[in-house]
Short mmCIF file of C-alpha atoms in Angstrom, two decimals:
data_model
loop_
_atom_site.label_atom_id
_atom_site.label_comp_id
_atom_site.label_asym_id
_atom_site.label_seq_id
_atom_site.Cartn_x
_atom_site.Cartn_y
_atom_site.Cartn_z
CA THR W 1 131.56 71.36 114.70
CA ARG W 2 129.88 72.13 111.40
CA ALA W 3 131.53 74.75 109.22
CA PHE W 4 129.98 78.17 109.20
CA VAL W 5 128.54 78.92 105.75
CA PRO W 6 127.63 82.60 105.33
CA GLU W 7 124.63 83.79 103.33
CA PHE W 8 124.39 86.89 101.20
CA GLY W 9 122.69 89.68 103.12
CA MET W 10 123.05 88.11 106.54
CA PRO W 11 123.90 90.21 109.62
CA SER W 12 127.46 90.36 110.92
CA ALA W 13 128.91 86.88 111.38
CA SER W 14 130.01 87.87 114.90
CA ARG W 15 126.41 87.30 115.98
CA TYR W 16 126.51 83.63 115.01
CA VAL W 17 130.03 82.30 115.54
CA PRO W 18 131.94 81.80 118.81
CA LEU W 19 133.66 85.00 119.84
CA VAL W 20 135.81 85.74 122.87
CA LEU W 21 136.04 89.35 124.00
CA PHE W 22 137.58 90.57 127.24
CA SER W 23 137.61 93.98 128.87
CA ASN W 24 138.11 95.40 132.34
CA VAL W 25 136.88 98.92 131.49
CA THR W 26 133.53 100.51 130.70
CA TRP W 27 132.64 102.31 127.50
CA LYS W 28 132.91 105.64 129.32
CA GLU W 29 136.42 104.78 130.47
CA LEU W 30 137.34 103.74 126.94
CA SER W 31 135.90 107.00 125.61
CA ARG W 32 137.98 109.03 128.09
CA LYS W 33 141.17 107.10 127.32
CA ALA W 34 140.67 107.53 123.58
CA TRP W 35 140.05 111.24 124.17
CA ASP W 36 143.35 111.52 126.04
CA ILE W 37 145.37 110.07 123.17
CA THR W 38 143.55 111.78 120.28
CA GLU W 39 143.42 115.33 121.65
CA PRO W 40 147.14 116.34 121.69
CA PRO W 41 147.57 116.17 117.86
CA MET W 42 144.53 118.42 117.40
CA LYS W 43 146.02 121.68 118.64
CA ILE W 44 146.05 124.24 115.82
CA THR W 45 149.37 126.06 115.36
CA ASP W 46 149.28 126.76 111.63
CA PRO W 47 147.78 130.27 111.12
CA GLU W 48 146.48 129.14 107.72
CA ILE W 49 143.87 126.89 109.35
CA PRO W 50 141.95 129.74 111.06
CA LYS W 51 142.16 131.67 107.78
CA MET W 52 140.67 128.71 105.92
CA VAL W 53 137.88 128.34 108.49
CA LYS W 54 137.04 132.03 108.21
CA SER W 55 136.92 131.85 104.41
CA LEU W 56 134.56 128.87 104.56
CA VAL W 57 132.05 130.31 107.02
CA GLU W 58 132.14 134.08 106.52
CA THR W 59 129.39 134.08 103.88
CA CYS W 60 127.27 131.36 105.52
CA LYS W 61 123.82 132.41 106.68
CA SER W 62 123.16 129.74 109.32
CA GLU W 63 124.89 127.38 111.72
CA MET W 64 124.19 124.40 109.48
CA ASP W 65 125.55 126.23 106.45
CA SER W 66 128.79 126.83 108.34
CA ILE W 67 128.96 123.25 109.61
CA LYS W 68 128.34 121.77 106.17
CA ALA W 69 130.85 124.11 104.54
CA ILE W 70 133.59 122.82 106.85
CA ALA W 71 132.49 119.18 106.58
CA ILE W 72 132.37 119.30 102.78
CA TRP W 73 135.78 120.96 102.60
CA ALA W 74 137.30 118.28 104.84
CA SER W 75 135.73 115.49 102.79
CA GLN W 76 136.57 116.88 99.34
CA ASP W 77 139.73 118.97 99.71
CA VAL W 78 141.64 116.63 102.00
CA ARG W 79 142.43 113.51 100.00
CA TYR W 80 141.60 110.17 101.58
CA VAL W 81 144.68 108.00 101.10
CA GLY W 82 143.13 104.80 102.47
CA LEU W 83 146.32 103.40 103.99
CA SER W 84 148.25 103.80 107.20
CA LEU W 85 151.00 106.41 107.20
CA GLY W 86 152.99 104.89 110.06
CA ASP W 87 153.52 101.85 112.28
CA LYS W 88 151.01 100.79 114.96
CA GLU W 89 149.24 104.12 114.93
CA GLY W 90 145.96 102.86 116.35
CA ILE W 91 143.38 105.62 116.69
CA THR W 92 145.87 108.46 117.23
CA PRO W 93 145.59 110.95 114.36
CA HIS W 94 148.50 112.74 112.81
CA ASP W 95 149.04 116.33 113.82
CA VAL W 96 146.17 118.30 112.27
CA ASN W 97 148.60 120.95 111.06
CA GLU W 98 150.48 118.29 109.08
CA THR W 99 147.25 116.90 107.67
CA PHE W 100 146.16 120.39 106.64
CA ALA W 101 149.49 121.06 104.93
CA ALA W 102 149.54 117.68 103.17
CA ARG W 103 145.84 117.86 102.26
CA SER W 104 145.67 114.09 102.76
CA GLY W 105 145.19 111.48 105.44
CA VAL W 106 143.32 108.40 106.58
CA CYS W 107 139.88 108.53 108.20
CA LYS W 108 141.15 109.52 111.66
CA ASP W 109 143.29 112.33 110.19
CA LYS W 110 140.45 113.80 108.15
CA ALA W 111 138.05 113.49 111.09
CA ALA W 112 140.49 115.10 113.53
CA LEU W 113 141.15 118.03 111.20
CA ALA W 114 137.41 118.55 110.71
CA VAL W 115 136.85 118.51 114.48
CA ALA W 116 139.65 121.05 115.00
CA MET W 117 138.16 123.31 112.32
CA PHE W 118 134.65 123.00 113.78
CA ARG W 119 136.03 124.09 117.14
CA GLU W 120 137.89 126.96 115.51
CA ALA W 121 134.53 128.09 114.10
CA GLY W 122 133.05 128.06 117.61
CA PHE W 123 131.27 124.71 117.58
CA ASP W 124 131.36 121.87 120.08
CA ALA W 125 132.86 118.95 118.13
CA TYR W 126 134.26 115.48 118.83
CA ASN W 127 135.93 112.51 117.22
CA VAL W 128 133.74 109.42 116.96
CA LEU W 129 134.76 105.77 116.65
CA THR W 130 132.42 103.52 114.69
CA ASN W 131 132.14 100.46 112.47
CA PRO W 132 129.88 100.98 109.44
CA MET W 133 130.42 97.42 108.23
CA GLY W 134 129.83 95.32 111.33
CA TYR W 135 127.94 94.94 114.58
CA ILE W 136 129.42 96.29 117.82
CA ILE W 137 128.61 94.19 120.87
CA TYR W 138 127.56 96.43 123.73
CA ASP W 139 128.26 94.02 126.60
CA VAL W 140 132.07 94.17 126.29
CA ALA W 141 133.80 97.55 126.11
CA VAL W 142 136.65 96.68 123.78
CA ASN W 143 137.85 98.17 120.50
CA GLN W 144 135.46 96.82 117.87
CA PHE W 145 135.88 99.86 115.63
CA ASN W 146 137.41 100.25 112.19
CA HIS W 147 136.52 103.82 111.28
CA GLN W 148 136.50 107.37 112.62
CA ILE W 149 133.99 110.13 111.87
CA THR W 150 132.99 113.44 113.46
CA MET W 151 130.18 114.80 115.59
CA VAL W 152 129.38 118.49 115.92
CA ARG W 153 126.67 120.15 117.99
CA THR W 154 124.69 123.17 116.99
CA ARG W 155 124.08 125.72 119.72
CA ASN W 156 120.70 124.19 120.55
CA GLY W 157 122.49 120.96 121.49
CA LYS W 158 121.47 118.92 118.43
CA GLU W 159 124.12 116.46 117.28
CA HIS W 160 125.16 116.13 113.63
CA PHE W 161 127.47 113.40 112.33
CA PHE W 162 129.70 113.50 109.24
CA ASP W 163 131.86 110.90 107.57
CA THR W 164 134.63 112.99 106.03
CA THR W 165 135.83 110.08 103.88
CA VAL W 166 132.58 110.38 101.88
CA ASP W 167 132.88 113.21 99.37
CA LEU W 168 129.45 112.86 97.74
CA ALA W 169 127.16 113.33 100.74
CA ASP W 170 126.65 116.18 103.21
CA THR W 171 124.88 113.94 105.73
CA LEU W 172 125.66 110.57 107.25
CA PRO W 173 125.06 107.91 104.54
CA GLY W 174 122.15 105.51 104.91
CA TYR W 175 124.35 102.49 105.59
CA TYR W 176 125.01 103.81 109.11
CA SER W 177 121.53 102.69 110.25
CA ARG W 178 121.77 101.05 113.69
CA LYS W 179 125.58 100.97 113.63
CA GLY W 180 127.35 101.45 116.93
CA TYR W 181 129.45 104.50 117.73
CA LEU W 182 131.48 105.95 120.59
CA VAL W 183 131.95 109.69 121.02
CA LEU W 184 135.36 110.51 122.50
CA SER W 185 135.07 113.09 125.28
CA LYS W 186 136.84 114.25 128.40
CA GLU W 187 133.92 113.13 130.58
CA GLY W 188 133.49 109.81 128.76
CA GLU W 189 130.51 108.64 126.72
CA ASP W 190 128.56 105.41 126.58
CA LEU W 191 128.34 103.32 123.41
CA LYS W 192 125.31 104.31 121.35
CA TYR W 193 123.68 103.19 118.12
CA PHE W 194 122.57 105.35 115.23
CA PRO W 195 118.82 105.29 114.60
CA LEU W 196 117.29 103.74 111.52
CA ILE W 197 117.67 106.03 108.51
CA GLY W 198 114.28 105.54 106.86
CA PRO W 199 113.24 105.24 103.20
CA GLU W 200 111.78 108.74 103.24
CA ILE W 201 115.40 109.93 103.52
CA ASN W 202 116.87 107.42 101.02
CA ASN W 203 114.20 108.15 98.42
CA GLY W 204 114.33 108.34 94.65
CA ASN W 205 111.93 110.31 92.50
CA ILE W 206 111.47 109.30 88.85
CA ILE W 207 109.25 111.40 86.59
CA ALA W 208 108.76 110.45 82.93
CA ASP W 209 107.03 112.41 80.20
CA SER W 210 106.33 110.08 77.27
CA LYS W 211 104.53 110.41 73.95
CA ILE W 212 103.32 107.96 71.33
CA ASP W 213 102.81 109.25 67.79
CA ASP W 214 100.40 108.06 65.10
CA ALA W 215 102.86 105.38 63.96
CA GLY W 216 103.24 103.91 67.45
CA ASN W 217 106.72 105.34 68.05
CA LEU W 218 107.55 106.36 71.61
CA THR W 219 109.66 109.29 72.75
CA SER W 220 110.32 109.84 76.43
CA THR W 221 112.15 112.14 78.82
CA VAL W 222 112.91 110.72 82.25
CA VAL W 223 114.19 112.80 85.17
CA ILE W 224 115.78 110.95 88.10
CA THR W 225 116.43 112.74 91.39
CA GLY W 226 116.73 111.59 94.97
CA SER W 227 117.74 112.23 98.54
CA GLY W 228 120.12 110.53 100.94
CA ILE W 229 121.76 107.41 99.54
CA TYR W 230 119.82 107.85 96.27
CA ASP W 231 121.36 111.26 95.64
CA MET W 232 124.76 109.81 96.53
CA VAL W 233 124.44 106.93 94.02
CA ILE W 234 123.46 109.34 91.24
CA ARG W 235 126.63 111.30 91.96
CA GLN W 236 128.72 108.11 92.08
CA ILE W 237 127.58 107.12 88.60
CA GLN W 238 128.68 110.51 87.30
CA GLN W 239 131.95 110.49 89.23
CA VAL W 240 133.09 106.91 88.61
CA LEU W 241 132.02 106.37 84.99
CA GLU W 242 133.43 108.17 81.99
CA LYS W 243 130.96 109.79 79.59
CA GLU W 244 131.06 106.84 77.18
CA ASP W 245 130.56 104.36 80.04
CA ARG W 246 127.62 106.34 81.41
CA GLU W 247 125.99 106.30 78.00
CA ARG W 248 126.64 102.58 77.68
CA PHE W 249 125.13 102.01 81.13
CA PHE W 250 121.90 103.82 80.27
CA ARG W 251 121.78 102.35 76.77
CA ARG W 252 121.74 98.89 78.33
CA MET W 253 119.10 100.11 80.75
CA ILE W 254 116.64 101.26 78.10
CA ASN W 255 117.34 98.17 75.99
CA GLN W 256 115.74 96.20 78.80
CA ILE W 257 112.52 98.02 77.95
CA ASP W 258 112.89 97.26 74.25
CA PRO W 259 115.97 96.03 72.32
CA SER W 260 115.36 98.69 69.65
CA ALA W 261 115.39 101.58 72.14
CA LYS W 262 117.75 104.41 71.19
CA LEU W 263 119.41 106.77 73.65
CA VAL W 264 118.91 110.31 72.36
CA ASP W 265 120.46 112.35 75.16
CA LEU W 266 121.88 111.88 78.65
CA LYS W 267 122.59 114.72 81.05
CA PHE W 268 123.88 114.83 84.62
CA GLU W 269 123.47 117.84 86.88
CA PRO W 270 125.23 119.67 88.42
CA ASP W 271 128.29 119.64 86.16
CA SER W 272 130.43 118.47 89.08
CA PRO W 273 129.10 115.58 91.21
CA THR W 274 130.91 117.06 94.22
CA ASP W 275 128.77 120.21 94.14
CA LEU W 276 126.64 119.24 97.12
CA PHE W 277 124.85 122.58 97.27
CA LYS W 278 122.80 121.56 94.21
CA PRO W 279 120.61 118.44 93.99
CA ALA W 280 121.84 115.65 91.73
CA LYS W 281 119.74 114.96 88.64
CA ILE W 282 119.85 112.65 85.65
CA THR W 283 117.84 113.45 82.53
CA VAL W 284 117.44 110.59 80.05
CA LYS W 285 115.89 111.08 76.62
CA TYR W 286 115.21 108.03 74.50
CA GLU W 287 112.96 106.72 71.75
CA ILE W 288 111.55 103.35 70.75
CA PRO W 289 110.18 102.73 67.23
CA ASP W 290 106.93 100.76 66.90
CA PHE W 291 106.52 100.61 70.67
CA ALA W 292 102.72 100.64 70.68
CA ILE W 293 100.78 98.18 68.55
CA ASP W 294 98.05 99.95 66.59
CA ALA W 295 95.27 97.58 65.49
CA GLY W 296 92.65 99.87 64.03
CA ASP W 297 90.43 100.93 66.87
CA TYR W 298 92.69 99.26 69.42
CA LEU W 299 96.06 100.17 70.93
CA LEU W 300 98.30 97.79 72.90
CA LEU W 301 101.15 99.17 75.00
CA SER W 302 102.85 99.21 78.39
CA ALA W 303 104.26 101.98 80.56
CA PRO W 304 108.08 101.82 80.22
CA CYS W 305 108.57 102.97 83.81
CA ALA W 306 106.43 100.09 85.06
CA GLN W 307 109.48 97.87 84.53
CA HIS W 308 111.30 99.85 87.26
CA ILE W 309 114.28 100.16 84.94
CA PHE W 310 115.02 103.72 86.02
CA ASP W 311 114.80 102.94 89.74
CA ILE W 312 118.55 102.55 90.08
CA LEU W 313 118.50 101.21 93.66
CA SER W 314 115.67 98.67 93.50
CA SER W 315 117.69 96.40 91.19
CA SER W 316 119.79 95.39 94.21
CA LEU W 317 116.78 93.67 95.77
CA SER W 318 117.10 90.64 93.49
CA GLU W 319 120.31 89.61 95.25
CA TYR W 320 118.61 89.68 98.65
CA THR W 321 115.79 87.37 97.53
CA LYS W 322 117.64 84.70 95.54
CA LEU W 323 117.58 82.09 98.32
CA ASP W 324 114.40 80.02 98.65
CA ASP W 325 115.12 79.52 102.33
CA ARG W 326 117.55 81.13 104.73
CA LYS W 327 119.32 79.98 107.86
CA TYR W 328 119.99 83.52 109.03
CA PRO W 329 117.95 86.74 109.10
CA LEU W 330 118.20 89.21 106.24
CA GLU W 331 120.04 92.50 106.70
CA ILE W 332 119.70 95.01 103.87
CA GLN W 333 122.50 97.55 103.64
CA PHE W 334 120.14 100.53 103.74
CA THR W 335 116.45 101.34 103.48
CA ILE W 336 115.10 102.06 100.02
CA GLY W 337 112.33 104.30 98.76
CA SER W 338 111.18 105.39 95.32
CA ASP W 339 108.24 107.19 93.75
CA ILE W 340 107.62 106.86 90.01
CA THR W 341 105.20 108.82 87.85
CA GLU W 342 104.91 108.46 84.09
CA THR W 343 102.46 110.24 81.82
CA ILE W 344 102.00 108.91 78.29
CA GLN W 345 100.40 111.12 75.66
CA LEU W 346 98.45 109.04 73.13
CA PRO W 347 97.82 109.97 69.47
CA ALA W 348 94.04 109.96 70.02
CA ASP W 349 91.38 109.58 72.69
CA TYR W 350 91.15 106.05 74.05
CA LYS W 351 89.18 104.21 76.68
CA PRO W 352 90.51 101.33 78.77
CA LYS W 353 89.36 97.94 77.53
CA SER W 354 91.82 96.13 79.78
CA ILE W 355 94.43 97.65 82.09
CA PRO W 356 96.60 96.06 84.81
CA ASN W 357 95.00 95.71 88.20
CA ASN W 358 96.12 98.04 90.95
CA VAL W 359 98.75 96.54 93.25
CA ASN W 360 98.92 97.18 96.99
CA ILE W 361 101.54 95.33 99.04
CA ASN W 362 101.56 96.54 102.61
CA ASN W 363 103.45 94.61 105.24
CA LYS W 364 106.01 95.54 107.85
CA TYR W 365 109.06 95.04 105.64
CA PHE W 366 107.83 95.64 102.08
CA LYS W 367 105.41 98.34 100.93
CA TYR W 368 104.50 98.85 97.29
CA SER W 369 101.59 100.38 95.42
CA MET W 370 100.93 100.73 91.70
CA ASP W 371 98.03 102.06 89.68
CA TYR W 372 97.14 103.17 86.17
CA GLY W 373 94.75 105.87 85.07
CA ILE W 374 93.53 106.95 81.64
CA ARG W 375 91.70 110.08 80.64
CA GLY W 376 91.31 111.09 77.02
CA LYS W 377 94.73 111.11 75.40
CA THR W 378 96.69 110.63 78.62
CA VAL W 379 97.74 107.46 80.44
CA THR W 380 99.16 107.93 83.94
CA TYR W 381 101.25 105.33 85.73
CA LYS W 382 102.19 105.74 89.40
CA SER W 383 104.06 103.51 91.81
CA SER W 384 105.65 103.83 95.22
CA LEU W 385 108.15 101.44 96.80
CA LYS W 386 109.25 101.61 100.44
CA LEU W 387 111.48 99.20 102.34
CA PRO W 388 111.01 100.66 105.83
CA ASP W 389 113.55 98.51 107.70
CA ILE W 390 116.97 96.99 107.13
CA ASP W 391 116.42 93.94 109.37
CA VAL W 392 114.05 91.23 108.16
CA PRO W 393 113.64 88.45 110.76
CA LEU W 394 113.96 84.87 109.57
CA LYS W 395 110.26 84.20 110.19
CA ASP W 396 109.32 87.06 107.84
CA TYR W 397 111.71 86.27 104.98
CA THR W 398 109.21 84.11 103.05
CA GLU W 399 106.64 86.91 103.06
CA PHE W 400 109.32 89.45 102.11
CA ARG W 401 110.41 87.28 99.18
CA LYS W 402 106.82 86.75 98.07
CA SER W 403 106.24 90.51 98.20
CA TYR W 404 109.27 91.04 95.98
CA THR W 405 107.95 88.45 93.51
CA ASN W 406 104.59 90.24 93.36
CA TYR W 407 106.44 93.52 92.90
CA LYS W 408 108.33 92.08 89.92
CA ASN W 409 105.18 90.54 88.47
CA SER W 410 103.57 93.98 88.40
CA GLU W 411 106.08 94.92 85.68
CA LYS W 412 104.42 92.62 83.14
CA GLY W 413 101.07 94.38 82.80
CA MET W 414 99.85 95.59 79.38
CA LEU W 415 97.23 98.17 78.50
CA PHE W 416 94.60 97.25 75.92
CA LEU W 417 92.83 100.44 74.82
CA ASN W 418 90.07 101.16 72.34
CA ARG W 419 88.82 104.37 70.75
#
């Protein structure tokens, strides 16, 4: 038998290697059994827990405000220790009163405490087994899980899921697309799969206001915001990197535009990346001397944002397209979206002598558009990138890779303007 050689970005290896699974129960039976063993430790006896719940929800104006207040508290104020606290614990959480007192626990402990607090607030809530890193085979009802999260229902019956080990997101992160999950309930639940979390949810928004003076020097202010996984990554940069490292990171970024680029200012908002009630934002101010080439009646320049330098998620695409050919389909960790707009104020009125052609890539797995406009003293650059699916079949990989190449080639365009 030939050795299995994995490829970067391939689906779970369990889909392609021999695997023996055995079970004599259904998913509903497994759900009921797991409910039986996870419920006893979730009885609240500590009077401080109801007090905490009341303090979290008493000023909330809606059900979702209350739900998110509890979920955020459980994710941020109960430390995730990331290691087992006992022998052969399985999925049984520690007593929620102990977890509350210790303010720490593994995923099942944090999830169980959150569920208990949701119930204390009057919501219907459940523990959920899942595997955000691998594929769960439906045909055999056996433990294929490695993680525990929570599900809570609003009074209209809508289900909301939270991963309380993630402290920088108030919704389920984008990498849960199509992952399997099992809700633990007294009646028993069937195995289900999360829907695709689309690029309109994991979307970045980059807006740049740039200016070129009479000497050809460029100054620019770039504002980066986002939603879903994009917002989460912005917060991670702020949380993980020290101030000097953040500045170094963005200095290297702008040096890709021009080696002489100088970082003038860098600001992250809100002050704390864990403040999930305010959108995350990065403001980058930089300057580049002699950026535009002034040749009398002519001006030669490019739009800095056309290089996609500030699209902090799209850089990961290069890893997914390195292979000329693949043996296995491509699975991207999460969908990606970004919208970029840059306006460049020129020192005088110019007309386009030669500008890059518009780009329009529109296929099932890669969508990208780019266009330039010029009116008087203002050049406008706009682009939109959407990767609408995480699963690219083998037969479509060549087209996906070609689309990425065309996307990268669009970065090279120059504007040749005349008065």
